[in-house]
XYZ file of C-alpha atoms in Angstrom:
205
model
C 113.115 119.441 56.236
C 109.313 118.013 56.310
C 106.913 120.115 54.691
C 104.647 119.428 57.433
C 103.592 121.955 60.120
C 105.784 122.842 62.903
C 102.784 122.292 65.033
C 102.476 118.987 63.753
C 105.928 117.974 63.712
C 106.169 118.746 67.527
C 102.908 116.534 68.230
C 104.427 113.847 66.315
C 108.047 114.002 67.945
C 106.033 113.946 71.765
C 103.702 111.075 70.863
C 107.310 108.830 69.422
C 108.255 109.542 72.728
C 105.246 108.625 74.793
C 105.445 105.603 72.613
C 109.112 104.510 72.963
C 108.774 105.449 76.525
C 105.791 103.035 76.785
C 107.586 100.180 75.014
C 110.910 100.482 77.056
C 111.749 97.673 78.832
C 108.980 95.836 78.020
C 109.136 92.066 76.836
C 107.517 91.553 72.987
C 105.117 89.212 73.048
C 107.186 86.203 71.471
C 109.760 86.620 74.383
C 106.634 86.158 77.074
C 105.383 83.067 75.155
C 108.601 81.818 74.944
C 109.627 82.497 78.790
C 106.953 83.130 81.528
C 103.915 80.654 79.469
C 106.683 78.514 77.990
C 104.797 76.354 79.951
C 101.243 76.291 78.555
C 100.267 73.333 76.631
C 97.833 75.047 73.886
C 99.671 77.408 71.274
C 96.883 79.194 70.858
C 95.935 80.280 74.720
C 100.095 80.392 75.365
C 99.916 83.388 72.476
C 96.426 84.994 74.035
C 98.103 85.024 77.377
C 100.831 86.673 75.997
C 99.446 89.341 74.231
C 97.212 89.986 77.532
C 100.269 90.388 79.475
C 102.097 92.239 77.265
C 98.677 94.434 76.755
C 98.588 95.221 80.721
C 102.046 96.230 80.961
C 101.447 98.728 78.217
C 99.056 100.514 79.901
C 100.861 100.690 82.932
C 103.869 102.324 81.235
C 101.286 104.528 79.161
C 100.384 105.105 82.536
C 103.732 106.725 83.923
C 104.318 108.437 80.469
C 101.454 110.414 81.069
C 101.441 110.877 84.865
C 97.925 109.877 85.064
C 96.074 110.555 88.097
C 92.496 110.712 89.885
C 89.924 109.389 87.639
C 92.399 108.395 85.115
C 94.520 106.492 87.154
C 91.697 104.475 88.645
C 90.788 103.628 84.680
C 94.348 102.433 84.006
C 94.427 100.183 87.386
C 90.646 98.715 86.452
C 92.104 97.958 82.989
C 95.202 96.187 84.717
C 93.140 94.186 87.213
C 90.543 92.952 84.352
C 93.629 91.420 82.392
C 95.896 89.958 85.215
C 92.806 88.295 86.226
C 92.061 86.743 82.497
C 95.692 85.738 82.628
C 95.522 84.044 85.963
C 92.193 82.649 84.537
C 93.952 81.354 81.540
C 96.928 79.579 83.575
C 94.332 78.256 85.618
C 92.318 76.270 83.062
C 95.180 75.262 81.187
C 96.669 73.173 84.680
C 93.454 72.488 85.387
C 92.766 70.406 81.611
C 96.483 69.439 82.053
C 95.253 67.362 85.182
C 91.812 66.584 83.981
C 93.633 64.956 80.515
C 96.373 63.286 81.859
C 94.377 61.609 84.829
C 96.036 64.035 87.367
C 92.310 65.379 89.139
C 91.827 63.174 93.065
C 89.396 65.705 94.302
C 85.381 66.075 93.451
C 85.188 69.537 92.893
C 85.935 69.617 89.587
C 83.035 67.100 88.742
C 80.450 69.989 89.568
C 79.669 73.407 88.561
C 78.797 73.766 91.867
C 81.663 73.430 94.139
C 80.502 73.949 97.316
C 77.344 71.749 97.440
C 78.327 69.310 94.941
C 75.882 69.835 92.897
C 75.070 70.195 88.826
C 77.393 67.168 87.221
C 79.952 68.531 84.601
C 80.293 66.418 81.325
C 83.873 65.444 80.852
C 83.164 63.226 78.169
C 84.145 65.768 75.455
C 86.608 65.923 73.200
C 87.521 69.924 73.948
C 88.462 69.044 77.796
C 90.170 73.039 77.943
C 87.234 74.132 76.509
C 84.752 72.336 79.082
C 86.965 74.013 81.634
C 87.150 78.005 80.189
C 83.418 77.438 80.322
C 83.254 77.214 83.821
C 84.260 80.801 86.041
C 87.100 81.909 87.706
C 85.898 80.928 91.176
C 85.132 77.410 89.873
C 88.775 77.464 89.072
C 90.430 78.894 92.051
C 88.716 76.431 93.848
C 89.095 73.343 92.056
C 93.335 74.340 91.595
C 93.224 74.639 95.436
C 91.361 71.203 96.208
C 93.596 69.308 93.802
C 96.721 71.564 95.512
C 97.632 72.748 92.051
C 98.239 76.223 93.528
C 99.200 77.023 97.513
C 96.802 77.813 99.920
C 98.331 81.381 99.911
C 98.259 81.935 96.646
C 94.632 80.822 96.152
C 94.211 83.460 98.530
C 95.640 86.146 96.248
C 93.415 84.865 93.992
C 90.560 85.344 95.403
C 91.330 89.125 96.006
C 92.220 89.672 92.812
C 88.670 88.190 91.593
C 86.825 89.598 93.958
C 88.293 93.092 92.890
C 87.757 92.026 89.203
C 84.333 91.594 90.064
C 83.660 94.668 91.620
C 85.387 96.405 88.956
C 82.299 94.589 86.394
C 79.892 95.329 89.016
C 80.737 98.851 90.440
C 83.208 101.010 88.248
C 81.961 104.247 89.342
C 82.365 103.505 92.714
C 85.753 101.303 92.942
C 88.765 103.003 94.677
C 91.211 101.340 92.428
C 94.383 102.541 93.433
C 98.179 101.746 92.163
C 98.793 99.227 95.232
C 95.945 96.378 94.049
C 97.458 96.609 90.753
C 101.199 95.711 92.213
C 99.499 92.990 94.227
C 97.525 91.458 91.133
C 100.721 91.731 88.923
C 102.606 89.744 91.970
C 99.372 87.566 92.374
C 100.392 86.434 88.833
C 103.805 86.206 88.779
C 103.125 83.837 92.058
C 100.665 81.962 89.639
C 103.243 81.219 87.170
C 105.953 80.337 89.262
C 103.642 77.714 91.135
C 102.020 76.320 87.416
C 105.494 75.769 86.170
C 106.820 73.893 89.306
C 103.317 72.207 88.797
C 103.045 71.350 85.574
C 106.937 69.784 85.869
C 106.052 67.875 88.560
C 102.857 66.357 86.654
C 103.763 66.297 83.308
């Protein structure tokens, strides 16, 4: 028998199970760099995405363990939308370097930092090409995948929600109704994502 306190015992035996309940069914983060960003061409971004992933669906369990709700629930759905974004960024600027590296780009979008006027020459001179292109932001991205038909029109839609509520997560916390439906759309937003930069990438490799 533990010489610790009963009262302490019992917290310890509920938090195990918060824990384990968390962790259930959940994919370790070698099994999602191995599987959904088998893909990904940098070792390095392949393992960030991962974790990120794995990181989101942890709080969402954590989530259910603890029946959040109100307040709390809209802090566990900002938290999800802020990362399935960064992984959607991430996939993004890894086809996008893919495309820029291997001669892949036919479009002029991604010549700019300014993609609508054309405007502000980028530098793709450089030796770090993924690194040019994880300087530039997400809606640079989005719209330079959709020009060069990396990702579907539809998709590039999704994406565009799902930055547009990232932003206003950044911008207006306090004020953003962020409810358990945008964070089922964001997680399908980047399960669409993947499925498209996988057919992508094996059709330009």
């Amino acid at each position: 028998m533990s010489g610790k306190p009963i009262q302490e015992q019992f917290g310890q035996a509920i938090i195990n199970s918060v824990a384990e309940f968390a962790r259930k069914d959940l994919e370790d983060v070698a099994t999602l760099s191995g599987t959904l960003f088998s893909h990904v061409t940098d070792s390095t971004l392949r393992a960030t995405l991962a974790e990120t992933l794995y990181g989101a669906r942890w709080i969402y369990k954590l989530g259910l363990a603890l029946l959040v709700k109100d307040e709390e629930q809209m802090a566990h759905v900002r938290a999800q939308l802020i990362d399935y974004g960064a992984v959607c960024e991430g996939l993004l600027v890894d086809l996008i370097a893919h495309s820029i590296t291997r001669s892949h780009m036919t479009g002029a979008r991604y010549k700019f930092k300014d993609v609508k006027k054309l405007q502000r020459p980028i530098n793709w001179a450089v030796k770090d090409i993924q690194g040019q292109v994880t300087r530039q932001t997400f809606f640079w991205q989005i719209a330079v995948a959709e020009e060069e038909n990396i990702i579907s029109a539809p998709t590039i839609k999704r994406l565009d929600s799902l930055r547009d509520d990232r932003n206003t997560v950044h911008m207006a916390a306090r004020t953003f109704k962020a409810y358990l439906g945008r964070s089922h759309a964001a997680f399908e937003t980047l399960h669409k994502v993947i499925t498209e930069a996988k057919a992508w990438k094996a059709a330009n490799p």
